[in-house]
Coordinates of C-alpha atoms in Angstrom, one line a residue:
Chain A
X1 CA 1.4 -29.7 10.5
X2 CA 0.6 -32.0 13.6
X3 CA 2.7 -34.6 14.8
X4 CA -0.1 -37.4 14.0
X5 CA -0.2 -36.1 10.5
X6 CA 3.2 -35.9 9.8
X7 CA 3.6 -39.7 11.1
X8 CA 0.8 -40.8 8.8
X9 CA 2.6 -39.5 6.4
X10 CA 5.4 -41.4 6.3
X11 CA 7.4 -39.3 4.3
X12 CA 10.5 -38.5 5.5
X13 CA 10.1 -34.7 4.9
X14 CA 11.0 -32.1 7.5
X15 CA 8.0 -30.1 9.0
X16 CA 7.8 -26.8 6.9
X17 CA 5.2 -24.2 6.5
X18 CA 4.7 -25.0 2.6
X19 CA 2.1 -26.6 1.7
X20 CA 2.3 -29.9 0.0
X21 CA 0.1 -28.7 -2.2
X22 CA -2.3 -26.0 -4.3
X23 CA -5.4 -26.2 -5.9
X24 CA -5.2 -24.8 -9.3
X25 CA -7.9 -22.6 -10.8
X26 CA -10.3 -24.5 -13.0
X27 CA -13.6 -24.3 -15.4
X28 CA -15.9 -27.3 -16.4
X29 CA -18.4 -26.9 -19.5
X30 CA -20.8 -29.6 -19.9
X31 CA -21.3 -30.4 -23.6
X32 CA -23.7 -32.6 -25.2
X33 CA -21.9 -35.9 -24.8
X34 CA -18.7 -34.5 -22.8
X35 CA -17.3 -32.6 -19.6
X36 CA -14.4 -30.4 -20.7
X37 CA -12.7 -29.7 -17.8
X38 CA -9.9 -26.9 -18.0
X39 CA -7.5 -26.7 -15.0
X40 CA -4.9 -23.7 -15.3
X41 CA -1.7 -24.9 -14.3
X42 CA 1.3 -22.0 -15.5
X43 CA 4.8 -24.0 -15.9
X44 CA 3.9 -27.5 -15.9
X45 CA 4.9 -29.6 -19.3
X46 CA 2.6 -32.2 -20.6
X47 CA 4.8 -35.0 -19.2
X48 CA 4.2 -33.8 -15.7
X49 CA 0.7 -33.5 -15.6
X50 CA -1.6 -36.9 -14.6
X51 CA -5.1 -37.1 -14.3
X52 CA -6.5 -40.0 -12.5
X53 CA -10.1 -41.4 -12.3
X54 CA -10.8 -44.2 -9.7
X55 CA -14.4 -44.8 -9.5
X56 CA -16.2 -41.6 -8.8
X57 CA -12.8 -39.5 -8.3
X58 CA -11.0 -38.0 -10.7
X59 CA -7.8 -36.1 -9.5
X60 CA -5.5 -34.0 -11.9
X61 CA -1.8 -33.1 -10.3
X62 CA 0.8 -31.1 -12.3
X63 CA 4.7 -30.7 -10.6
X64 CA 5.9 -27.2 -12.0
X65 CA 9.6 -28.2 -12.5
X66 CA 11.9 -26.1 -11.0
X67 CA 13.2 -22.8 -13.3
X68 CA 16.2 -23.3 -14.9
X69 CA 18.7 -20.5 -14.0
X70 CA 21.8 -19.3 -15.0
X71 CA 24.9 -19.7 -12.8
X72 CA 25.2 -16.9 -10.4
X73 CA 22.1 -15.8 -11.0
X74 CA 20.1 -13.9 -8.0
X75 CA 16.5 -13.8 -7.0
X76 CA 15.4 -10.0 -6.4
X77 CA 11.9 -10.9 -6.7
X78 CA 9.6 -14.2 -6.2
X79 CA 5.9 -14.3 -7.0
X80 CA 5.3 -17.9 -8.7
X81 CA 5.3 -21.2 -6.3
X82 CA 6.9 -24.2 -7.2
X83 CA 4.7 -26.0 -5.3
X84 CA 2.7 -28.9 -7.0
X85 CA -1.1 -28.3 -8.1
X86 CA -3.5 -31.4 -7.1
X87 CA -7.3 -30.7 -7.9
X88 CA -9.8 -33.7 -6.4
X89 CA -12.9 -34.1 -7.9
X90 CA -15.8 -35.7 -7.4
X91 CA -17.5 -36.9 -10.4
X92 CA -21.7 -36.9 -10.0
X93 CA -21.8 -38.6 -13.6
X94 CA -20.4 -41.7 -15.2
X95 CA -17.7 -41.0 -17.1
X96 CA -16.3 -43.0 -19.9
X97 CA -12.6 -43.1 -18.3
X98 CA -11.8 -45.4 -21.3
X99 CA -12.2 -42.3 -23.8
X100 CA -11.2 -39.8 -21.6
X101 CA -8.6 -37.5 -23.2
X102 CA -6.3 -34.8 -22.2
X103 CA -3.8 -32.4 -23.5
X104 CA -2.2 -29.1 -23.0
X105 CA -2.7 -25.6 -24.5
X106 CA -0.4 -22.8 -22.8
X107 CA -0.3 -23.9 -19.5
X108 CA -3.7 -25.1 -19.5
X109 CA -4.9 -28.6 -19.5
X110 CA -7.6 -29.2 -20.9
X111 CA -9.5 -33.1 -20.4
X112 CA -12.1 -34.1 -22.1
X113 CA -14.4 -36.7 -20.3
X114 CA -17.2 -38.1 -22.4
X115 CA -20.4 -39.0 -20.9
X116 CA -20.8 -42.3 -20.5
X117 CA -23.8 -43.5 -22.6
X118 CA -25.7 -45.1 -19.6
X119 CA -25.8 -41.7 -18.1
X120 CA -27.1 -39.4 -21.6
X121 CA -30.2 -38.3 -21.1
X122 CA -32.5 -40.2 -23.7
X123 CA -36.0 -39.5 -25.0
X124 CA -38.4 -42.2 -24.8
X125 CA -40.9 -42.7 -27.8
X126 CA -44.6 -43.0 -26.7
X127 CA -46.2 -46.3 -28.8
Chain B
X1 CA -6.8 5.3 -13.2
X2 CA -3.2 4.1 -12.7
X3 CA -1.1 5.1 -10.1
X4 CA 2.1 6.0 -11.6
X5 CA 5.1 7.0 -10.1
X6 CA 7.4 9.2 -12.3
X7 CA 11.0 10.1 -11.4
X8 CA 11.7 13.9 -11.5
X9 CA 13.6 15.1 -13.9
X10 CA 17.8 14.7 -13.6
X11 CA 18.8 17.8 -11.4
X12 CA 22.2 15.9 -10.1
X13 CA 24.6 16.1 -12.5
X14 CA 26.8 13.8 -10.2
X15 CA 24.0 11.8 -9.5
X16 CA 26.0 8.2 -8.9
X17 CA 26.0 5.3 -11.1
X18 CA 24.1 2.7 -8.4
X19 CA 21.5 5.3 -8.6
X20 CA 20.5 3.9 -12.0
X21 CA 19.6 0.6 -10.7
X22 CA 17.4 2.0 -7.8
X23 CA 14.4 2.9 -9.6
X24 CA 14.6 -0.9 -10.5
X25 CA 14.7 -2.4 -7.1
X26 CA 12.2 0.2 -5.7
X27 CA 9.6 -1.1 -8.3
X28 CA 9.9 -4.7 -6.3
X29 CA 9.9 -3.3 -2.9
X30 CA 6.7 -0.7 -3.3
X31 CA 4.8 -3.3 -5.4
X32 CA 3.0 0.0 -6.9
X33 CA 3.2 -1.4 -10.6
X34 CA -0.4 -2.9 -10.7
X35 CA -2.7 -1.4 -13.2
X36 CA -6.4 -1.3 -12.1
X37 CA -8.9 -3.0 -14.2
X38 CA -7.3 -5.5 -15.0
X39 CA -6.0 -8.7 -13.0
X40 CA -2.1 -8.8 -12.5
X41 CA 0.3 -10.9 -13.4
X42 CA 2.4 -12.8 -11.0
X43 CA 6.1 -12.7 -11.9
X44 CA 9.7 -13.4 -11.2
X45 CA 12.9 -11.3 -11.1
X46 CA 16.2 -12.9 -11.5
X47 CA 19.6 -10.5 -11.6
X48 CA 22.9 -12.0 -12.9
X49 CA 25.5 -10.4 -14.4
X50 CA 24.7 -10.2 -18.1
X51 CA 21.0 -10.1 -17.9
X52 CA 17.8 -9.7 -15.8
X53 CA 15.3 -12.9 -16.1
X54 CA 11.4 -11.7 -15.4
X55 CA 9.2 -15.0 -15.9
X56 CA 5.6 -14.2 -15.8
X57 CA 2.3 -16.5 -14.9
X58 CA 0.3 -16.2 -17.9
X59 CA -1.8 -19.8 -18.6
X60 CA -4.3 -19.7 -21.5
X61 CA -2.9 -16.8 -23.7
X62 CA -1.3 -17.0 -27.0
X63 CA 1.7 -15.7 -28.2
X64 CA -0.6 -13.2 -30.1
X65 CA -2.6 -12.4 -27.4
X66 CA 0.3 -11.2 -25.4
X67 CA 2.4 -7.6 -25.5
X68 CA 5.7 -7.0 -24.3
X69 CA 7.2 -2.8 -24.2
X70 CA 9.9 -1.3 -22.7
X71 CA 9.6 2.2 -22.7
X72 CA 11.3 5.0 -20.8
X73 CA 12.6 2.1 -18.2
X74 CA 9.4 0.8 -17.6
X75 CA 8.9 -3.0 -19.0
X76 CA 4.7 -3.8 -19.3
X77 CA 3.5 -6.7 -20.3
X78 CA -0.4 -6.9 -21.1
X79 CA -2.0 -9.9 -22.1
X80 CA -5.5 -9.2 -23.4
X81 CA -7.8 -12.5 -25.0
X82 CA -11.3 -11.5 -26.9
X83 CA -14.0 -13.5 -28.4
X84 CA -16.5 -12.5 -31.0
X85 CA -14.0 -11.6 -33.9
X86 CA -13.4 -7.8 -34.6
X87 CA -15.3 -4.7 -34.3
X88 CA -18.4 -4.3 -32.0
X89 CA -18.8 -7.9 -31.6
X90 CA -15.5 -8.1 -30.0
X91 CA -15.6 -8.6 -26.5
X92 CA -12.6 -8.9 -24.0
X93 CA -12.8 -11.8 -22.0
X94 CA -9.5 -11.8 -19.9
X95 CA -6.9 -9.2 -19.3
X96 CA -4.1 -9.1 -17.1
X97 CA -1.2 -6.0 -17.2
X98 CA 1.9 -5.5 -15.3
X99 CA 4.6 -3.7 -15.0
X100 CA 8.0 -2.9 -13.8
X101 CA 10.4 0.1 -13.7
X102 CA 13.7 -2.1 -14.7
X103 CA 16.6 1.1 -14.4
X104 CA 18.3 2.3 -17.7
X105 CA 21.1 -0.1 -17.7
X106 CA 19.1 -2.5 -19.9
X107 CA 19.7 -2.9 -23.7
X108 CA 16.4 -2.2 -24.9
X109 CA 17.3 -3.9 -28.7
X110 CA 18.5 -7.1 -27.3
X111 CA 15.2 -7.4 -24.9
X112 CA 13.7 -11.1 -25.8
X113 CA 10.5 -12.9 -24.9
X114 CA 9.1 -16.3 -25.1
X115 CA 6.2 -18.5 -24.2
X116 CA 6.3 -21.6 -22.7
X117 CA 3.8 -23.7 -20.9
X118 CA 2.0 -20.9 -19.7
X119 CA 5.2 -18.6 -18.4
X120 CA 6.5 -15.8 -20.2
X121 CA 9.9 -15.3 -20.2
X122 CA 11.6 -11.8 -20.7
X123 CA 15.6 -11.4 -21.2
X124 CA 16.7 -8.2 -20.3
X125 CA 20.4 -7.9 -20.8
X126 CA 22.5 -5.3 -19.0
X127 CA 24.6 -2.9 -21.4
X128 CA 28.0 -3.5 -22.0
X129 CA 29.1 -0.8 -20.4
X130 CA 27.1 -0.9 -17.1
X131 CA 28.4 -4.9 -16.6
X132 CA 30.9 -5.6 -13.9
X133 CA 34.2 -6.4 -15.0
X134 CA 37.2 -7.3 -13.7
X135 CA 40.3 -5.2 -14.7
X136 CA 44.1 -6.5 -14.9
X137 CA 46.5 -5.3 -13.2
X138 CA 49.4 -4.8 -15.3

């Protein structure tokens, strides 16, 4: 939006109202040895969702191609964005990024983050 | 409680043939097609010549979870997910309903749907004889 910001940037996109972009609606259950975290993401494929963890961030984007439309066509009516989904999180618990695993179910991705075994709670025996 | 509008019944026999596609167009404008109780369901509306396109926002339901009508002009789609298996123990855990007045030109048999990532797509094509078409001169 500001000049400074735009510079920083660096992209060479014109200043517009749109956001870059949206933070999708999400759920995490903690299991016994894994976070399942499911981000809800309508229209994006598998191959254009990532999720990235980098120390104690993990960040899940998804770029909504655009709808396919026949020629001619007309829009009478527009609801759904096309603008990209980007969810930041910051993770409180180690993660074993190694096992981490993701896939898609009806516009929902679901990742699966396992705990990483330094970080289970354990039970110590009393001798 | 729904707020439903209903048209009143044919009076003008000479009632125009743009008129058909009105109720259609006023559904978009007056945005009155919400049920209550249940969340919405952001959609779509494409026009072309052969068909209208609705795509509609529906992530986490299953083909089986979701219902597609057309009755009396009126296109409703109702996605409903429940946990707990049948009967008493069956609790509904998400539900989302919309609809849309889409005008009497559509042919309701050829009316397809399919799911996709999340978005529900709905074909509506136009009847053959309410499509544009050019005539020759000859």
């Amino acid at each position: 939006m500001t000049t400074t910001l735009e510079k920083t940037n660096g992209t060479a996109q014109p200043s517009t109202r749109t956001p870059q972009y949206r933070r999708p609606r999400y759920t995490v259950v903690e299991n016994k040895d894994a976070y399942e975290l499911r981000v809800e993401m309508p229209g994006v494929p598998r191959d254009h969702a990532e999720v990235n963890v980098e120390a104690d961030q993990l960040v899940v984007t998804g770029r909504p191609p655009a709808p396919e439309r026949p020629e001619g066509s007309r829009v009478l009516h527009r609801e759904l964005s096309t603008v990209p989904y980007r969810l930041p999180l910051r993770l409180n618990v180690d993660i074993d990024a190694e096992r981490a695993e993701a896939r898609t179910e009806n516009g929902i991705l679901v990742v699966n983050l396992p705990i990483a075994e330094a970080s289970k709670p354990r039970t110590i025996r009393v001798e | 409680m729904r707020l439903l509008k209903y048209e009143p019944m044919e009076t003008d026999p000479f009632r125009s043939l743009e008129s058909f596609f009105e109720p259609f167009r006023r559904s978009l404008r007056e945005g009155w097609f919400e049920g209550m109780g249940s969340q919405s369901v952001p959609l779509d509306v494409e026009e072309s010549d052969e068909a209208y396109e609705v795509r509609a926002e529906l992530p986490g339901f299953t083909r089986e979870e979701i219902q597609v009508e057309l009755e009396n002009a009126v296109l409703e789609i109702h996605a409903k997910k429940t946990e707990g298996g049948d009967g008493d123990q069956e609790k509904v855990v998400r539900e989302q309903t919309r609809r849309l007045t889409v005008g009497e030109e559509v042919d309701a048999d050829r009316v397809k749907a399919r799911l996709n990532d999340g978005i529900l797509s709905v074909t509506l094509p136009k009847s053959e004889h309410r499509k544009p078409r050019a005539i020759t001169v000859s």
